[in-house]
XYZ file of C-alpha atoms in Angstrom:
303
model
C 0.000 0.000 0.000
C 0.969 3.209 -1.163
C 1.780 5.911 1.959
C -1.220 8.245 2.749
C -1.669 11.358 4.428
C -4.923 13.432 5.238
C -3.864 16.446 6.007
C -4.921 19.605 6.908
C -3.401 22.946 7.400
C -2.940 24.298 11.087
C -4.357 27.920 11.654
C -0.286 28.945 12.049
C -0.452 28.316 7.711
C 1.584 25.579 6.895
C 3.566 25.792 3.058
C 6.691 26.348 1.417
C 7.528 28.348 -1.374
C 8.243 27.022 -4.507
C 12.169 27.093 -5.062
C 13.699 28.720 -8.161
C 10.334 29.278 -10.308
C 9.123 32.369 -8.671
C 10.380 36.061 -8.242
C 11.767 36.406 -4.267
C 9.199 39.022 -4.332
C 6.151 37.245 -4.299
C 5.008 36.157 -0.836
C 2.578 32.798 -1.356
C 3.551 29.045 0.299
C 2.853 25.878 -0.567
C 1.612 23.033 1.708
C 3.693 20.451 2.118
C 4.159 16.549 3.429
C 6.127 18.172 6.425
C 4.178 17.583 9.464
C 4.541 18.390 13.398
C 6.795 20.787 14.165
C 8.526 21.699 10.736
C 11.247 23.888 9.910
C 10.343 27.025 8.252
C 11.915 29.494 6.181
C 12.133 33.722 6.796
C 8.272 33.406 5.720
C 7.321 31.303 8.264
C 6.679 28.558 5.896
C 7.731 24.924 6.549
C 10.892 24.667 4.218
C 11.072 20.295 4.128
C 8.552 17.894 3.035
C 7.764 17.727 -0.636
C 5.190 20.380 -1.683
C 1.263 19.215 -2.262
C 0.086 19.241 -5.873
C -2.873 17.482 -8.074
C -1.576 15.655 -11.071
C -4.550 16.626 -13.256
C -5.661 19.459 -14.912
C -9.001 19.011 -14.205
C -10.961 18.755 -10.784
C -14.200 17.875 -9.405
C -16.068 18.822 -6.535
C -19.459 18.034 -5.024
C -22.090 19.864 -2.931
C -23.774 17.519 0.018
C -27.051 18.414 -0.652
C -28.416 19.381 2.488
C -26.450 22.260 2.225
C -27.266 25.084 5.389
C -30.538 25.869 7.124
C -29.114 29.434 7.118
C -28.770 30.259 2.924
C -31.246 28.960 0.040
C -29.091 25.893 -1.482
C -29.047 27.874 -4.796
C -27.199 31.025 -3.468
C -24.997 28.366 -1.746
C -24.428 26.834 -5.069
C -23.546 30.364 -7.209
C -21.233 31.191 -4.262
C -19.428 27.966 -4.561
C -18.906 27.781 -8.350
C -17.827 31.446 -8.336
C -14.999 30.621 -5.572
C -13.702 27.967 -7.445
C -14.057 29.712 -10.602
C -11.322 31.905 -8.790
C -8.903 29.075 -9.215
C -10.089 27.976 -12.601
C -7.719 28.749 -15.946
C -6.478 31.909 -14.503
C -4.051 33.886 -16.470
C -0.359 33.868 -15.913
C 1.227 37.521 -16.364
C 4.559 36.364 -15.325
C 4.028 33.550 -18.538
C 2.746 36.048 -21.182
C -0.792 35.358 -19.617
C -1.131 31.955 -20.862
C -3.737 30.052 -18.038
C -3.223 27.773 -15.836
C -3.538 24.474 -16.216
C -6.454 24.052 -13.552
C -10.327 23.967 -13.898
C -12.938 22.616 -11.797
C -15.851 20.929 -12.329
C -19.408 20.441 -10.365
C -20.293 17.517 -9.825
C -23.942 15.727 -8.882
C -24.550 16.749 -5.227
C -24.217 13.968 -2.979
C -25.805 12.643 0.572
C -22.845 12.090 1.925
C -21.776 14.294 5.072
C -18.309 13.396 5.996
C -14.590 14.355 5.072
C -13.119 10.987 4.483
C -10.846 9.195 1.962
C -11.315 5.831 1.122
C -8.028 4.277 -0.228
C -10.019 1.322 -1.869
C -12.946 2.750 -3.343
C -14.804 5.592 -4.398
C -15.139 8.938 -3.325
C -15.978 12.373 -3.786
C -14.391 15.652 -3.354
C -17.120 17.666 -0.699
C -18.195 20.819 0.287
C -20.199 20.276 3.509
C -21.665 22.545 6.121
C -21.864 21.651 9.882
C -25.232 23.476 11.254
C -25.730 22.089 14.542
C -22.536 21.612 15.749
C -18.679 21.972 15.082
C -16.301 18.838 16.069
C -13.141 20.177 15.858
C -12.525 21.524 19.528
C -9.733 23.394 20.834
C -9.190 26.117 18.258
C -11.312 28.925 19.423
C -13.772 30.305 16.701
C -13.018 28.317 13.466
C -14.163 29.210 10.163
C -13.779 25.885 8.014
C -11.664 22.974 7.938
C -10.280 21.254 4.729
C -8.588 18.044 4.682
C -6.373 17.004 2.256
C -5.261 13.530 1.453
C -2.236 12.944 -0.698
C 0.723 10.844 -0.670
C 3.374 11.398 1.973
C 6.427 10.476 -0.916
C 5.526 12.187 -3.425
C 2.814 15.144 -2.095
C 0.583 14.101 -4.652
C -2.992 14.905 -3.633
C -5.572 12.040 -3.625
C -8.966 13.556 -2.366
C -10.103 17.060 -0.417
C -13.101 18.449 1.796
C -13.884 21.494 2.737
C -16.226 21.363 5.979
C -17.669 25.026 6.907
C -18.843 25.893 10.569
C -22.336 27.408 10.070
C -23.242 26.269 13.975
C -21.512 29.458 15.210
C -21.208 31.741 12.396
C -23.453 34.202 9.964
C -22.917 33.588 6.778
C -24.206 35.264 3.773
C -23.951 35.603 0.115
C -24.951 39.033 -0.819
C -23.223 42.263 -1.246
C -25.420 44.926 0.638
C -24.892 43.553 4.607
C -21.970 41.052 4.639
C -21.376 38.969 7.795
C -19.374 35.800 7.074
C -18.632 36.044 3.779
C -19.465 32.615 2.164
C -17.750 33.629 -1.577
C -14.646 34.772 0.599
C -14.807 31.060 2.728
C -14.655 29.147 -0.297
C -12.329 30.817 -2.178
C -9.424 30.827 0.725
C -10.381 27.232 1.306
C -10.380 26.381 -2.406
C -6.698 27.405 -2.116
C -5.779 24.832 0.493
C -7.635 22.333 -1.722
C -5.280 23.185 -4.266
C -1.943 22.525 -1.800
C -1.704 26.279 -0.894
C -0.670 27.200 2.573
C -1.587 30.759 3.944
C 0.207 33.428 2.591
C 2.190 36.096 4.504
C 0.583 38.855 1.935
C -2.473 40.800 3.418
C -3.921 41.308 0.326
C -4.276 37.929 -0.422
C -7.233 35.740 -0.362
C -4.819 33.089 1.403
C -3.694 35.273 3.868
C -4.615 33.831 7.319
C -7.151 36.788 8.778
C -10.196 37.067 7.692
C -12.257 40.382 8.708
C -16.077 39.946 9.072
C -17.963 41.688 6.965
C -15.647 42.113 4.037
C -15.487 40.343 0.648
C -11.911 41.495 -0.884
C -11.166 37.937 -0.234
C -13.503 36.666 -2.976
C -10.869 37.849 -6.049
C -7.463 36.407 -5.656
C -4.435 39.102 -5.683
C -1.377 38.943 -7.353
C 0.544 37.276 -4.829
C -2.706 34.502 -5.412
C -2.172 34.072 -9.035
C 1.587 34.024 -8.489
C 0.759 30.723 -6.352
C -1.442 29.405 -8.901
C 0.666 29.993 -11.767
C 3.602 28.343 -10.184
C 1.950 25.221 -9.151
C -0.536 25.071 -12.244
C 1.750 26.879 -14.633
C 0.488 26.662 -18.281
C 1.678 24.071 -20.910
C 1.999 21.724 -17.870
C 1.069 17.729 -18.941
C -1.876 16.977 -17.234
C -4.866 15.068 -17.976
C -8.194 16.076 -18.093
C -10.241 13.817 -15.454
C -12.390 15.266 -12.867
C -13.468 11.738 -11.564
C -12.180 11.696 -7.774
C -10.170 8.560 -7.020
C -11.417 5.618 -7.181
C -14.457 6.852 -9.061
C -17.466 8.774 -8.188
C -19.109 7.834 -4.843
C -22.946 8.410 -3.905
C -23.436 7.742 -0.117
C -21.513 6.759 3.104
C -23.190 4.041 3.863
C -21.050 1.203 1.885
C -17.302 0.787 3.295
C -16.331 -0.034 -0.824
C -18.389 1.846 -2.495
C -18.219 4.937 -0.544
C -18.316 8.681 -1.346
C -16.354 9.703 1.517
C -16.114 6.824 3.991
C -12.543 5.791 4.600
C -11.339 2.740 4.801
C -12.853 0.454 7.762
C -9.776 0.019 9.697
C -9.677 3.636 10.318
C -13.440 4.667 10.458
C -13.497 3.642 14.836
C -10.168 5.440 14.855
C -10.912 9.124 13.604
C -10.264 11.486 16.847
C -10.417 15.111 15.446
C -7.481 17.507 14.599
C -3.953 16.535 14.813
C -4.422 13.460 17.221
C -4.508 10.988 14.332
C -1.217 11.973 13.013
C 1.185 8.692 12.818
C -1.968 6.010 12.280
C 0.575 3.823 10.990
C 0.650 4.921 6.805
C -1.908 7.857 7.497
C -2.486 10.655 9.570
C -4.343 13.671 9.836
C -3.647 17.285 10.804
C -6.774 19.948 10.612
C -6.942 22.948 8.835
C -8.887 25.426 10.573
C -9.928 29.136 11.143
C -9.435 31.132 14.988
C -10.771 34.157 15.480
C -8.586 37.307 16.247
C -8.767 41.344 16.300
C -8.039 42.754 13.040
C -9.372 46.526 12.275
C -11.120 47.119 15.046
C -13.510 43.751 14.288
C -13.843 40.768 15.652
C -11.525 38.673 12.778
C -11.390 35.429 12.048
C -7.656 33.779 11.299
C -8.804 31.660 7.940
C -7.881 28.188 7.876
């Protein structure tokens, strides 16, 4: 069996910059296999561990279809597609503005409501929203989580979820009174699905603070596209397949063919956060959101 890691990406914003294909100017990291306490470079970004990527050109993602009690499921849906459209064949100025060679694709919405990877079966790639209650304990305030798997030898990523805490937080999709911007979310979070860490740049969406009540966060910056353009660059040989691995899943409720169960050896052993790191070839760290003071608002550090 191949080595796997789930990972997330602690609130601190774990990454390293890509070496040697990037002016020292721009500011973005990259997530890496590096886990625990890592090394970092003059960034703060871990500098070991190879750097996450997907090997395709082409993504998919899924809706669970419940969605939130708290937004109509088809603003949820617009907001999602344009976050990820964020990420999707952006141009490159630093490459005479060819795109990148990422794109995303919707897929069907699904029942299932868990962020698992199942080595042996299908699965799907989710966006899920916790309502009544938010697991992941002992980071104060979080935003969303997203859990990557990918494999710890190469940092090739297998499968991601993006889980979003709408137990203890407004959210909304319009423009005229913004609380917890839903567009701005997804479109941070859509960069750690991606391998991105957070980025020491203030203007970017993958900077680790978020502000209540502002949506800059929704369009990426330059230091974004930077990021995206180095990992993604254009001309890059990729296939086109947004199947998840292992196919496309429909429930949780079969251990084979799963949409986001893992595999059953692991499903009794899944404490939250950074407690299942070292489960012999996996582990799992948690990427979440803390809230801090930013502009004289209540802020939110984004996962």
């Amino acid at each position: 069996m191949r080595p796997w890691l789930t990972a997330g990406l602690l609130a601190a914003g774990l990454g390293t910059t890509l070496l040697g294909t990037v002016p020292e100017a721009q500011a973005f990291c990259r997530s890496t296999t590096c886990r625990g306490d890592c090394p970092t470079d003059d960034q703060g970004c871990p500098s070991s561990g190879k750097p996450l990527y997907w090997p395709g050109a082409c993504l998919g993602f899924d809706l669970q279809k419940s969605g939130t009690q708290s937004l109509d499921l088809a603003d949820v849906r617009i907001a999602v597609q344009k976050s990820f459209r964020q990420w999707s064949e952006v141009p490159c100025p630093a490459l005479k503005g060819n795109l990148a060679s990422l794109s995303f694709t919707e897929l069907p919405d699904v029942a299932c409501a868990k962020s698992q990877y199942n080595p042996d079966g299908q699965n799907v790639n989710v966006v899920l929203f916790r309502d009544d209650d938010w697991k992941y304990k002992g980071i104060d305030g979080t935003l969303a989580k997203t859990a990557v798997t990918y494999d710890d030898r190469t940092g090739e990523i297998f499968d991601a979820d993006i889980e979003i805490n709408a137990a203890f937080n407004n959210l909304t999709v319009g423009d005229a009174k913004v609380g917890y911007d839903l567009r701005t979310i997804v479109t941070h979070e859509a960069g750690h699905f991606i391998g991105l860490a957070h980025s020491p740049d203030p203007n970017a969406s993958m900077y680790a603070t978020y502000a209540p009540g502002t949506a800059a966060g929704r369009v990426l910056s330059d230091d974004d596209i930077a990021a995206l353009c180095a990992v993604y660059p254009p001309g890059r040989q990729a296939a086109c397949d947004s199947t998840p691995k292992g196919g496309i899943g429909a429930s949780c409720d079969d251990p084979v063919k799963s949409g986001c169960a893992v595999a059953p050896s692991l499903e009794a052993a899944t404490p939250p956060l950074e407690a299942l790191a070292g489960l012999g070839a996996f582990g799992t760290l948690a990427l979440v959101t803390r809230w801090t003071r930013r502009a004289r608002r209540r802020g939110k550090a984004r996962a």
